[in-house]
PDB file of C-alpha atoms in Angstrom:
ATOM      1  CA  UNK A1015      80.171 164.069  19.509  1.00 75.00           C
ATOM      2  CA  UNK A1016      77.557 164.935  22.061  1.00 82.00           C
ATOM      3  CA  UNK A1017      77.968 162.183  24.088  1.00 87.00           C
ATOM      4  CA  UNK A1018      81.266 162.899  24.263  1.00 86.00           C
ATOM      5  CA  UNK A1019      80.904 166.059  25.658  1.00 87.00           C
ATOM      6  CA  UNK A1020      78.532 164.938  27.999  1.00 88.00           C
ATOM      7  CA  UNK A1021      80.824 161.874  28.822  1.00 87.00           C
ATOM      8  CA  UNK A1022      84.066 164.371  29.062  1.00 86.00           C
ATOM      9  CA  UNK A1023      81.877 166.903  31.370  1.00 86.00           C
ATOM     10  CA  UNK A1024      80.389 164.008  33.417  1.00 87.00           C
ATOM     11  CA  UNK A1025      83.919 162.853  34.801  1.00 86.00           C
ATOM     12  CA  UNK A1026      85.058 166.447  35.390  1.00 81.00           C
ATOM     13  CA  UNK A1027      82.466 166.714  37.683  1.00 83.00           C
ATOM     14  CA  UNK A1028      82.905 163.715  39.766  1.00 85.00           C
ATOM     15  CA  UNK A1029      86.371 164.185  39.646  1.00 77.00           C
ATOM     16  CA  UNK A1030      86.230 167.568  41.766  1.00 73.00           C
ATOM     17  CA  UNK A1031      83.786 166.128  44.122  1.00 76.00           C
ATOM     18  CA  UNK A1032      86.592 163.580  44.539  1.00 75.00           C
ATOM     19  CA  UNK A1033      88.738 166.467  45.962  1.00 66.00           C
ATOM     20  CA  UNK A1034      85.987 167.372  48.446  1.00 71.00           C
ATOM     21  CA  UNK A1035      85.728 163.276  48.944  1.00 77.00           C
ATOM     22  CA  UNK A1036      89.384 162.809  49.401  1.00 72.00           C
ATOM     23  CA  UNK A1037      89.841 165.201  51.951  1.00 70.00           C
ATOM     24  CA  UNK A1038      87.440 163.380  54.212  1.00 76.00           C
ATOM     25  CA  UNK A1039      88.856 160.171  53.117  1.00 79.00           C
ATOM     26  CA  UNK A1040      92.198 161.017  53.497  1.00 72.00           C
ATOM     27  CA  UNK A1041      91.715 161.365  57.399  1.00 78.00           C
ATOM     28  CA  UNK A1042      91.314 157.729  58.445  1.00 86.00           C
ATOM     29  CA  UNK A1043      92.799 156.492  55.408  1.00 87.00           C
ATOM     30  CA  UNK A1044      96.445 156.678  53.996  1.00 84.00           C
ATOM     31  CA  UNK A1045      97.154 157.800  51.137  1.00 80.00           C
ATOM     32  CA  UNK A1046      98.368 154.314  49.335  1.00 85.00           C
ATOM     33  CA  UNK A1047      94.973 152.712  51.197  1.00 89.00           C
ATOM     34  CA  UNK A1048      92.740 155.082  49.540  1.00 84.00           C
ATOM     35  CA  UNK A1049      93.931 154.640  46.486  1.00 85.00           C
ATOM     36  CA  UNK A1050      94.424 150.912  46.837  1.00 91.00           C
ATOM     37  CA  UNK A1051      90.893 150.405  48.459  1.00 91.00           C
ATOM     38  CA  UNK A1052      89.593 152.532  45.791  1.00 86.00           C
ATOM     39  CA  UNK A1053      90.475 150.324  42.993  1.00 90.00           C
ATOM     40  CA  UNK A1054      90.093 147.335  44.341  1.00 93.00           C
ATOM     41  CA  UNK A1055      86.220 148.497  45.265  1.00 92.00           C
ATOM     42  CA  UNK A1056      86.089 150.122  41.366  1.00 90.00           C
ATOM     43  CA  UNK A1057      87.059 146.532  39.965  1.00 93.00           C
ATOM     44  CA  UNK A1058      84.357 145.053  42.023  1.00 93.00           C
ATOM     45  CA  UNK A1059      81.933 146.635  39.760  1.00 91.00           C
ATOM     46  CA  UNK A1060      83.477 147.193  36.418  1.00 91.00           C
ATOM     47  CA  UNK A1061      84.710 143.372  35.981  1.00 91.00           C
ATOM     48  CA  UNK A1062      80.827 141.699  36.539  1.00 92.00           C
ATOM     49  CA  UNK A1063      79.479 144.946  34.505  1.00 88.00           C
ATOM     50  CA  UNK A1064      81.804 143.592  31.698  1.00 90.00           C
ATOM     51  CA  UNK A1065      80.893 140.103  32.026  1.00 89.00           C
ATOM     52  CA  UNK A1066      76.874 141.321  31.981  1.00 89.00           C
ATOM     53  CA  UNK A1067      77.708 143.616  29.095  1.00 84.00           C
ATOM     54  CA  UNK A1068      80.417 142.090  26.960  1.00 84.00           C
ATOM     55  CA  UNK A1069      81.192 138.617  28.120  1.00 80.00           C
ATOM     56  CA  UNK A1070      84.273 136.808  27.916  1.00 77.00           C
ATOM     57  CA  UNK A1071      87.050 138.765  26.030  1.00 80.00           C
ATOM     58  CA  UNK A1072      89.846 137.111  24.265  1.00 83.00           C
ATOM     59  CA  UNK A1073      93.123 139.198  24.983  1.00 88.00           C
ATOM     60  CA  UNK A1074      96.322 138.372  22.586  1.00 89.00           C
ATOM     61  CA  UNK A1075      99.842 138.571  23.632  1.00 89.00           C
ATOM     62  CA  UNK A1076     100.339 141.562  22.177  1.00 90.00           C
ATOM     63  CA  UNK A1077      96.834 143.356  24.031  1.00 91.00           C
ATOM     64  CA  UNK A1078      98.290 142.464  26.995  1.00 92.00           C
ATOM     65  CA  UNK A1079     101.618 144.160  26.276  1.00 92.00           C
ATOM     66  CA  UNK A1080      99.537 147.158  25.440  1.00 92.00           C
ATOM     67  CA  UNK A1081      97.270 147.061  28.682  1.00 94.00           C
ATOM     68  CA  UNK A1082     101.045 146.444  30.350  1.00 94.00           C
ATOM     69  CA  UNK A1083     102.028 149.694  29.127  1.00 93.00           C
ATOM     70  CA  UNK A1084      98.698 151.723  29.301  1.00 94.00           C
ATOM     71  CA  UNK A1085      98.556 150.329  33.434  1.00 93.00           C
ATOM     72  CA  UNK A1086     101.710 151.613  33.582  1.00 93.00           C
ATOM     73  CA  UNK A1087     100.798 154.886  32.794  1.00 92.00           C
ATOM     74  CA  UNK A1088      97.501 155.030  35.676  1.00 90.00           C
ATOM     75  CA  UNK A1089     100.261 153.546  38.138  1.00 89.00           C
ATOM     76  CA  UNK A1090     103.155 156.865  37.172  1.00 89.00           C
ATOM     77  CA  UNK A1091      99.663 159.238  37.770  1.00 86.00           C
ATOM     78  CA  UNK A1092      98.935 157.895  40.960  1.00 78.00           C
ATOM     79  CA  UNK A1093     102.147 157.384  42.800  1.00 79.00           C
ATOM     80  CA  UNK A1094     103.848 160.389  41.338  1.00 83.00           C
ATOM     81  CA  UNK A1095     101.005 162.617  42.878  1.00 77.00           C
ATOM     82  CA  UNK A1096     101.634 160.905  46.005  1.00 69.00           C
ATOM     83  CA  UNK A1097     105.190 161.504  46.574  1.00 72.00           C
ATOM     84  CA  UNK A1098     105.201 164.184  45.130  1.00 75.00           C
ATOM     85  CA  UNK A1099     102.485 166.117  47.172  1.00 67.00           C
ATOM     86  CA  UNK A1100     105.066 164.974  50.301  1.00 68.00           C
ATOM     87  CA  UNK A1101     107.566 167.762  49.242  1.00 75.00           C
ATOM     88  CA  UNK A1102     105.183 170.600  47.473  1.00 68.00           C
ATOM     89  CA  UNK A1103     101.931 172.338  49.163  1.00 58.00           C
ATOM     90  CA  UNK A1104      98.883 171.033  47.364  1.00 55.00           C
ATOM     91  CA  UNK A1105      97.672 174.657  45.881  1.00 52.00           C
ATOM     92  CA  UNK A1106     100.660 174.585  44.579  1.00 55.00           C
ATOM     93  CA  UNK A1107     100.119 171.010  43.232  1.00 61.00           C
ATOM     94  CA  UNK A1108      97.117 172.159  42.060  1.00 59.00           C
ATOM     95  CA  UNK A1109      98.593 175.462  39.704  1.00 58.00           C
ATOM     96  CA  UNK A1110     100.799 172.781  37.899  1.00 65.00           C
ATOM     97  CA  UNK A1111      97.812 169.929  36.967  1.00 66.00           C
ATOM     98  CA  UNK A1112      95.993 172.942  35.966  1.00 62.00           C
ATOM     99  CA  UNK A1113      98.699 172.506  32.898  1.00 66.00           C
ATOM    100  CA  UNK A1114      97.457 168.972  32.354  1.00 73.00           C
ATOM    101  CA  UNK A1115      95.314 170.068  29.208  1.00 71.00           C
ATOM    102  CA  UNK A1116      98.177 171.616  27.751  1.00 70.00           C
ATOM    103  CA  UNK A1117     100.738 168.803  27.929  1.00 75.00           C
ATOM    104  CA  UNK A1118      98.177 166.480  26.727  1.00 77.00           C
ATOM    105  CA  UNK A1119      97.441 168.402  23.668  1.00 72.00           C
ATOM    106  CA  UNK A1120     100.838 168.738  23.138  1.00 73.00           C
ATOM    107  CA  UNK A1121     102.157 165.044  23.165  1.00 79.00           C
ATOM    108  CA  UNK A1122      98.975 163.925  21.348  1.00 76.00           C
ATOM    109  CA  UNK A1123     100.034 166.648  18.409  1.00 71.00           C
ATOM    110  CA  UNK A1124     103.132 165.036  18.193  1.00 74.00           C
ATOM    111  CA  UNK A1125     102.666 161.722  18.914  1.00 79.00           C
ATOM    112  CA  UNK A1126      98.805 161.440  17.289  1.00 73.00           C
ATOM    113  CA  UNK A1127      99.223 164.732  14.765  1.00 69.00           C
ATOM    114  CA  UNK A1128      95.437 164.856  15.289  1.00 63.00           C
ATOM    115  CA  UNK A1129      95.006 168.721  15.812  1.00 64.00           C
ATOM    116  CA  UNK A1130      98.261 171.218  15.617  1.00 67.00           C
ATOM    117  CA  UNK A1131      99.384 172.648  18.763  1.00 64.00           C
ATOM    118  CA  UNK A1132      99.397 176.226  16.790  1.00 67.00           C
ATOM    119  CA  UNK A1133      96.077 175.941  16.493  1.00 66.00           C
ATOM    120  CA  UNK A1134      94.835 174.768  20.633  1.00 66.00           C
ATOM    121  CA  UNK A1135      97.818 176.807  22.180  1.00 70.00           C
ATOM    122  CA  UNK A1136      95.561 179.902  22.702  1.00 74.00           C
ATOM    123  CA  UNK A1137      92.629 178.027  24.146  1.00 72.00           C
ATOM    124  CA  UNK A1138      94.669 176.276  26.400  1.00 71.00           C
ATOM    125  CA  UNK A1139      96.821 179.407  27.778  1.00 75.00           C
ATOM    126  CA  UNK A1140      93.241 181.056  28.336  1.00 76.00           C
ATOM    127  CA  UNK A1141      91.904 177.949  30.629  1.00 69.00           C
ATOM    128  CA  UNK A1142      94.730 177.655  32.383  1.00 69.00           C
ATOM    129  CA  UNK A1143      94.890 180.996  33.244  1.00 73.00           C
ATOM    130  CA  UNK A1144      91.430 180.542  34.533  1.00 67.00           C
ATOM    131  CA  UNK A1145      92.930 177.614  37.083  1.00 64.00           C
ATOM    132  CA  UNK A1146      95.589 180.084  38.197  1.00 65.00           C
ATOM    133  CA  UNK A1147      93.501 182.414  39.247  1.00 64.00           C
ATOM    134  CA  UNK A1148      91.380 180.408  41.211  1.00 59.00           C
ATOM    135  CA  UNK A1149      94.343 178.842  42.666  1.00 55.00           C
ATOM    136  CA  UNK A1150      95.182 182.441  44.115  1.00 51.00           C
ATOM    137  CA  UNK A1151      98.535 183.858  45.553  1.00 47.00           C
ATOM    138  CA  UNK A1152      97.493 181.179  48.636  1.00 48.00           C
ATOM    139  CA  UNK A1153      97.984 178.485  46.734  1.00 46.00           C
ATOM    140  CA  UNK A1154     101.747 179.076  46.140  1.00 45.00           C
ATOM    141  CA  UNK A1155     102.397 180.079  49.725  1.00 45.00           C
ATOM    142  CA  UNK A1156     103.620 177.125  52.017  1.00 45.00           C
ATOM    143  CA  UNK A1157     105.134 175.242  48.979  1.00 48.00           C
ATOM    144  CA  UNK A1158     106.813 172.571  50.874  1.00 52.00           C
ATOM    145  CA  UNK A1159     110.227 171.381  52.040  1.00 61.00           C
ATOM    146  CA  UNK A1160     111.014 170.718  48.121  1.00 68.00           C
ATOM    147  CA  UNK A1161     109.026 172.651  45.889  1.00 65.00           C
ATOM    148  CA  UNK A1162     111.156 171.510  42.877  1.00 73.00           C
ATOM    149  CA  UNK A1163     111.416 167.799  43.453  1.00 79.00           C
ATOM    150  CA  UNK A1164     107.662 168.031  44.330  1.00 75.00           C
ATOM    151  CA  UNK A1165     106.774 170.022  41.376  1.00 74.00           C
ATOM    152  CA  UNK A1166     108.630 167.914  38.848  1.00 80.00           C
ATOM    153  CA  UNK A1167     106.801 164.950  40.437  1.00 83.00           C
ATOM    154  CA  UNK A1168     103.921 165.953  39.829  1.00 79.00           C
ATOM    155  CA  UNK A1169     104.027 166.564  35.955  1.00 80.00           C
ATOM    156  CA  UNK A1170     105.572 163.567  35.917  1.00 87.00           C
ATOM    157  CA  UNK A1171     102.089 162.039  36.918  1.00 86.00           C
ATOM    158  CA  UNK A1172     100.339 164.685  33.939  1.00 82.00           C
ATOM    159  CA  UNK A1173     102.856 163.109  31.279  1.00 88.00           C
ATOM    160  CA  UNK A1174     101.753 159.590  32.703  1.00 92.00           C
ATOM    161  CA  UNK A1175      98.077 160.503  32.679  1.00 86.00           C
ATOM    162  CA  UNK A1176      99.037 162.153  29.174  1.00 87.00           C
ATOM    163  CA  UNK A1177     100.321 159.459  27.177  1.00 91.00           C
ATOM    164  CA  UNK A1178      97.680 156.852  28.881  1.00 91.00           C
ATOM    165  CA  UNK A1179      95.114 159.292  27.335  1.00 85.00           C
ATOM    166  CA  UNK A1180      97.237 159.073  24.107  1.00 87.00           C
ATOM    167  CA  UNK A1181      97.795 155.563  24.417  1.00 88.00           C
ATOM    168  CA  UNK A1182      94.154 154.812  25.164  1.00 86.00           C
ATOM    169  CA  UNK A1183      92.888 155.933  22.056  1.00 77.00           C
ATOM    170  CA  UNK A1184      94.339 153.175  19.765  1.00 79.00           C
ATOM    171  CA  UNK A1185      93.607 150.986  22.113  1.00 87.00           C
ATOM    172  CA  UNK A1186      89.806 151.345  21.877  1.00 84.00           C
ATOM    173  CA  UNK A1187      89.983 150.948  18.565  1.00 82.00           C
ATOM    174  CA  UNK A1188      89.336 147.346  19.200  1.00 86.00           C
ATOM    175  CA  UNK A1189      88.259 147.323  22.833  1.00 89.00           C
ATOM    176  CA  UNK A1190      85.620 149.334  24.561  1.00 87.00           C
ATOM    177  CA  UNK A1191      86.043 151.773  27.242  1.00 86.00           C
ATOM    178  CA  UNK A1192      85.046 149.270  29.835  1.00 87.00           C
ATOM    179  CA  UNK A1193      87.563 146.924  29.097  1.00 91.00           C
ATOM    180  CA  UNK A1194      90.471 149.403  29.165  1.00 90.00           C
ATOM    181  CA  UNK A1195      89.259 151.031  32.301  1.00 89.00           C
ATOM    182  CA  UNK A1196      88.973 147.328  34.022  1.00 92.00           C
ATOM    183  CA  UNK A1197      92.494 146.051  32.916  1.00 93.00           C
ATOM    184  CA  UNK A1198      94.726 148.735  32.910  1.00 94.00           C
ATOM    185  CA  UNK A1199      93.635 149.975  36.631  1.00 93.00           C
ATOM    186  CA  UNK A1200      93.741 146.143  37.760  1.00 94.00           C
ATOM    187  CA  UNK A1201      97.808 146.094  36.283  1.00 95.00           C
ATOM    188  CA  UNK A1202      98.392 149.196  38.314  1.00 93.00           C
ATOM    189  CA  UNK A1203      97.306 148.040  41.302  1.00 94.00           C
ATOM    190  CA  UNK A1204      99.463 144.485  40.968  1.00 94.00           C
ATOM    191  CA  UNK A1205     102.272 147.190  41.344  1.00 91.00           C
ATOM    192  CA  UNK A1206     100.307 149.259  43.681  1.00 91.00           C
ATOM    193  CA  UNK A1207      99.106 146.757  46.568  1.00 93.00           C
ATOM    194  CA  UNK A1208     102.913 145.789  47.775  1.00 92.00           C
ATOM    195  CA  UNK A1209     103.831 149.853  49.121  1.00 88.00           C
ATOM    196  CA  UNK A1210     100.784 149.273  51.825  1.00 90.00           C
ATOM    197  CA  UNK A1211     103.821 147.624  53.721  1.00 90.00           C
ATOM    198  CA  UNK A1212     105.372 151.345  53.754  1.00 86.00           C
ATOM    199  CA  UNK A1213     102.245 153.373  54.238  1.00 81.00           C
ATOM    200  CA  UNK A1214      98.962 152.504  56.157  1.00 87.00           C
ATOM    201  CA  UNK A1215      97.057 153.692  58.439  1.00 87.00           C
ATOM    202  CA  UNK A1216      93.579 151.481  58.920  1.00 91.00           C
ATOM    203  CA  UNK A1217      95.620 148.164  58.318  1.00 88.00           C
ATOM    204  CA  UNK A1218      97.667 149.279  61.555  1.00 86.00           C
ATOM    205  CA  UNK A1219      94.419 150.573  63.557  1.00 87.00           C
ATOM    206  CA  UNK A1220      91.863 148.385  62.595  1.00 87.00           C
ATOM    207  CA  UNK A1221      88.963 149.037  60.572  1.00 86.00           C
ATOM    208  CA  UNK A1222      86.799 150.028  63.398  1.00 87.00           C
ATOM    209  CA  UNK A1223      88.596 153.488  63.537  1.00 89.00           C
ATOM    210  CA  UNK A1224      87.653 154.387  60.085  1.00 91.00           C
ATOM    211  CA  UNK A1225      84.052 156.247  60.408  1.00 91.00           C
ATOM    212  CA  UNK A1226      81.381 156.803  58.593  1.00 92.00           C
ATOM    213  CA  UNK A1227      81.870 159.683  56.620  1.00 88.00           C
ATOM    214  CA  UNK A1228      85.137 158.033  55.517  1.00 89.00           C
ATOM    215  CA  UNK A1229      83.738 154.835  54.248  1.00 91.00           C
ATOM    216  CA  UNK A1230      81.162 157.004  52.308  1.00 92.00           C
ATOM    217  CA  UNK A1231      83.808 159.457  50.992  1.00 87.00           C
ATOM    218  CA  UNK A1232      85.880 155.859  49.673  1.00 89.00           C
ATOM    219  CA  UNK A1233      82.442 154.719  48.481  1.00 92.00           C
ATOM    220  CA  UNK A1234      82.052 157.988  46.868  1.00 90.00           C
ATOM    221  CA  UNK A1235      85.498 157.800  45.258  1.00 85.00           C
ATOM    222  CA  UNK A1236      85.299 154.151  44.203  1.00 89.00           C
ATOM    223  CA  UNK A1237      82.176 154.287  42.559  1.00 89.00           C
ATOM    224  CA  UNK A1238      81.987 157.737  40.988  1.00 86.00           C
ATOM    225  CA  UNK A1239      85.597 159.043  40.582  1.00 82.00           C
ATOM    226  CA  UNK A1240      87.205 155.777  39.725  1.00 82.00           C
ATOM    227  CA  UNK A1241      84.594 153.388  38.157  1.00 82.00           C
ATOM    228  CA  UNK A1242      82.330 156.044  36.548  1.00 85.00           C
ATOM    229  CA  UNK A1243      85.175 159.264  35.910  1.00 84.00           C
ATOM    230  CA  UNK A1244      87.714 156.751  34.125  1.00 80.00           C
ATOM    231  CA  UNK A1245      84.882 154.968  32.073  1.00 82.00           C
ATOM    232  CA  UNK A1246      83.194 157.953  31.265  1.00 87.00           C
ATOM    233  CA  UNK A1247      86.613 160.103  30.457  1.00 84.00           C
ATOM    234  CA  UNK A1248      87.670 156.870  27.658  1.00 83.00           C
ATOM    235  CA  UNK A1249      84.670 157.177  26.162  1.00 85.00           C
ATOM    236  CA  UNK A1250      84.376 161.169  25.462  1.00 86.00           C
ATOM    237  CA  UNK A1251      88.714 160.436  24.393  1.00 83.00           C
ATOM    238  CA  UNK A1252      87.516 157.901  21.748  1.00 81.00           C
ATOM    239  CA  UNK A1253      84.647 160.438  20.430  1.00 82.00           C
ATOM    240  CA  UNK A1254      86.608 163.955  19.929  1.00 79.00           C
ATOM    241  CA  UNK A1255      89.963 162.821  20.837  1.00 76.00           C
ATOM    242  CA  UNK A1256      92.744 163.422  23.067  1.00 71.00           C
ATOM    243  CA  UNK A1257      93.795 167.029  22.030  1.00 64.00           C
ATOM    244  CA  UNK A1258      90.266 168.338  22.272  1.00 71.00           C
ATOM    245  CA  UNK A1259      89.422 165.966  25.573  1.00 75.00           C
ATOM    246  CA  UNK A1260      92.296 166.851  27.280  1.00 68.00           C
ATOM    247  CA  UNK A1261      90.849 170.675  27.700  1.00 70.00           C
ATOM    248  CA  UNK A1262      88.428 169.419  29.465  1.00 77.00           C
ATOM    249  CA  UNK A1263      90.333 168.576  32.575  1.00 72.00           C
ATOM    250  CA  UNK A1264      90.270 172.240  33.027  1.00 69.00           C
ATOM    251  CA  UNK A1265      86.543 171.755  34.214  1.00 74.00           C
ATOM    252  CA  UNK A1266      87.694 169.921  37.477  1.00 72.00           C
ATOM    253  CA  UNK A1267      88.375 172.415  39.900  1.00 66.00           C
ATOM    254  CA  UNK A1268      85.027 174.295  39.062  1.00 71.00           C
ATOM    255  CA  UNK A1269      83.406 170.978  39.541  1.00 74.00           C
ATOM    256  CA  UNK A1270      85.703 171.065  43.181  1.00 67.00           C
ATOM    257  CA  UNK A1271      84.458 175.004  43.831  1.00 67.00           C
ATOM    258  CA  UNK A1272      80.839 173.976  43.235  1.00 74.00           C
ATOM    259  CA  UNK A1273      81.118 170.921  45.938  1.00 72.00           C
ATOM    260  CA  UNK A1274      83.361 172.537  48.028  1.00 65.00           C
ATOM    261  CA  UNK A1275      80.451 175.219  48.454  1.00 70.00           C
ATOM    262  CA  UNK A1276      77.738 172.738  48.591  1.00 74.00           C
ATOM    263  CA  UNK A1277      79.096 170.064  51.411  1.00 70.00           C
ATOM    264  CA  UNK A1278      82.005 172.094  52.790  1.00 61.00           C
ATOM    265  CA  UNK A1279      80.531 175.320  52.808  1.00 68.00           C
ATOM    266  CA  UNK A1280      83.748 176.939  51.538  1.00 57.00           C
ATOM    267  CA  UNK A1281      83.021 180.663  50.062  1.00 61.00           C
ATOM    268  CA  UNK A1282      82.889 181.369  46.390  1.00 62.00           C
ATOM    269  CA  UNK A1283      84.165 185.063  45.410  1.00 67.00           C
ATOM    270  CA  UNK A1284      84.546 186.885  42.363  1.00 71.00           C
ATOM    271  CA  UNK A1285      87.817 186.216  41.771  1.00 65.00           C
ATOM    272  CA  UNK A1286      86.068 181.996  41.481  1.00 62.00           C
ATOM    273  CA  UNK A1287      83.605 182.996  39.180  1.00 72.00           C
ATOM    274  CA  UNK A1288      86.218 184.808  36.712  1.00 74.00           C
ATOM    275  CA  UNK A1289      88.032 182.111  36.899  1.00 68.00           C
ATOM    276  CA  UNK A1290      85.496 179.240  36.072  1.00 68.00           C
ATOM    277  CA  UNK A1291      84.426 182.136  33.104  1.00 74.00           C
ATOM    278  CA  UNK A1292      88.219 181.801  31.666  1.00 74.00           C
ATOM    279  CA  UNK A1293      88.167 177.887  32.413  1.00 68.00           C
ATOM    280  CA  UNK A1294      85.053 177.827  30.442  1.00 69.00           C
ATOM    281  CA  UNK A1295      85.616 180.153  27.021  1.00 77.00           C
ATOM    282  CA  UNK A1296      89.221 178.016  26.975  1.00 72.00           C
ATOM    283  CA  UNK A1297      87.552 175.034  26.538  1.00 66.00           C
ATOM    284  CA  UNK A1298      84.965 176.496  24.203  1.00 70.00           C
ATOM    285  CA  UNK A1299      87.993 178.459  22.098  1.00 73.00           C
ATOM    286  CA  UNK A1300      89.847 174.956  21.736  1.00 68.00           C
ATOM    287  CA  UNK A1301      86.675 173.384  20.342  1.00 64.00           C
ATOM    288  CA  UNK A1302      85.826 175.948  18.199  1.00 68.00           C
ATOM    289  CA  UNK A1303      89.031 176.118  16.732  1.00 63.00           C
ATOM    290  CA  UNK A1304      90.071 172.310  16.635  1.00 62.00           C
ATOM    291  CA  UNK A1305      86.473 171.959  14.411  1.00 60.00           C
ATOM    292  CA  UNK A1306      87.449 174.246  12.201  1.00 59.00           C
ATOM    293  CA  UNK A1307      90.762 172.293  11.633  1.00 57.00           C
ATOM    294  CA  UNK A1308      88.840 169.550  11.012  1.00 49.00           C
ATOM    295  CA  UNK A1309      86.228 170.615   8.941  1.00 51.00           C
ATOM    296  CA  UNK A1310      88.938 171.905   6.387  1.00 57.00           C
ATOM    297  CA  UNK A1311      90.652 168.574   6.166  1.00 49.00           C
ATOM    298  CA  UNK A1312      87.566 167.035   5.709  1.00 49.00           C
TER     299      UNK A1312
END
């Protein structure tokens, strides 16, 4: 269970310094590029790390079907964000993912039935109010040319993320973080790799144009965010989890506050530090009380 923490805490924070990375990526790169180039760099260290680790792996019909669906899911998170940051202002992108924990506690109760919603609702309401206010009244200013189209987009991509998380879980019953991370991202980007035709920016300009703080911020991406976050994110889900795990999504934009102070140099107030407080005592209330659950059934 510790690991799991460690593992769930570990991609939090290399998911927010993705934010910081992605906004210097994001300048050279377009947005389909970065998230194509990202993957296809992640896969060119998770697939030899597998062979090194686990060798060949024999995949029935029916695992395929399952990393089919579960690929699915990281392609509906990725491109859903995409378009739908096009037609909503990304604070206010940012209030609704800070629901992410929630829905994903929600669909695993009813889907898994591994921890009652009554029971995480409180925890989860705290945290998020934590996000919010962090967020600020700035993030809900400029909120695009189509607030509600972008806003439903974008919890479209925290259902996606949601039942991949759910899905996930079963999976690694039989296979091991690694080998879920590897297939299911490789899957989305067979999908993925055909919209560079409608956006691109570096495959128009040349590569020469990119510099070097945006190969590092795509390095930084590919190998932390992508290969490392994912990996490390299955493995605290298959320790405590989807219900509990999912809370700790909350911990991503105080991970984003702390390098966003650090490389960007972007003030931290008060109103910040209440905020990570309530992020942090939600994820400590929905542990607390999700243990207790379980130590009565058990």
């Amino acid at each position: 269970m510790f690991s799991a923490y460690v593992a769930l805490t570990t991609a939090a924070m290399v998911w927010g310094g993705s934010v910081v990375a992605q906004k210097v990526a994001l300048g050279p790169f377009s947005p389909v590029e970065a998230s194509v180039f990202r993957g296809l760099g992640a896969l060119l260290i998770l697939i030899p790390l597998w062979l090194w680790k686990e060798g060949i792996v024999s995949f029935s019909r029916r695992d395929w079907r399952n990393f089919f669906l579960l690929g699915l899911g990281v392609l509906g998170n990725h491109l859903f964000v995409l378009f739908g940051l096009q037609f909503i202002g990304a604070g206010a992108a940012g209030i609704i993912i800070g629901a992410s924990p929630a829905i994903t506690a929600f669909l695993s109760s009813l889907i898994l039935k591994d921890v009652p919603l009554r029971v995480i609702w409180f925890g989860c309401l705290v945290s998020f109010f934590g996000v919010l206010s962090i967020s600020g009244r700035e993030a809900v200013e400029g909120l695009g040319t189509n607030p509600w189209l972008g806003g439903s987009l974008v919890v479209c991509a925290l259902v996606s993320w949601a039942l991949y998380t759910i899905g996930c879980r079963k999976t690694m019953e039989r296979f091991s973080p690694l080998t879920v991370t590897w297939t299911t991202l490789l899957i989305s980007l067979i999908f993925e790799i055909p919209l560079l035709a409608m956006n691109h920016k570096v495959l128009g300009a040349g590569l020469a144009t990119v510099p070097v703080s945006g190969w590092l911020a795509l390095l930084y991406v590919m190998v932390f965010a992508t290969a490392l976050g994912q990996q490390a994110w299955l493995y605290g889900v298959k320790g405590i989890g989807p219900s509990r795990a999912g809370i700790f999504g909350n911990l991503i934009p105080v991970s984003a506050l702390f390098f966003s102070l650090v490389i960007l140099g972007e003030p931290v107030g008060m109103r910040e530090i209440s905020g990570i407080g309530l992020i942090l005592l939600g994820v400590w209330l929905v542990d607390r009380q999700s243990c207790a659950v379980l130590v009565k059934v058990t």
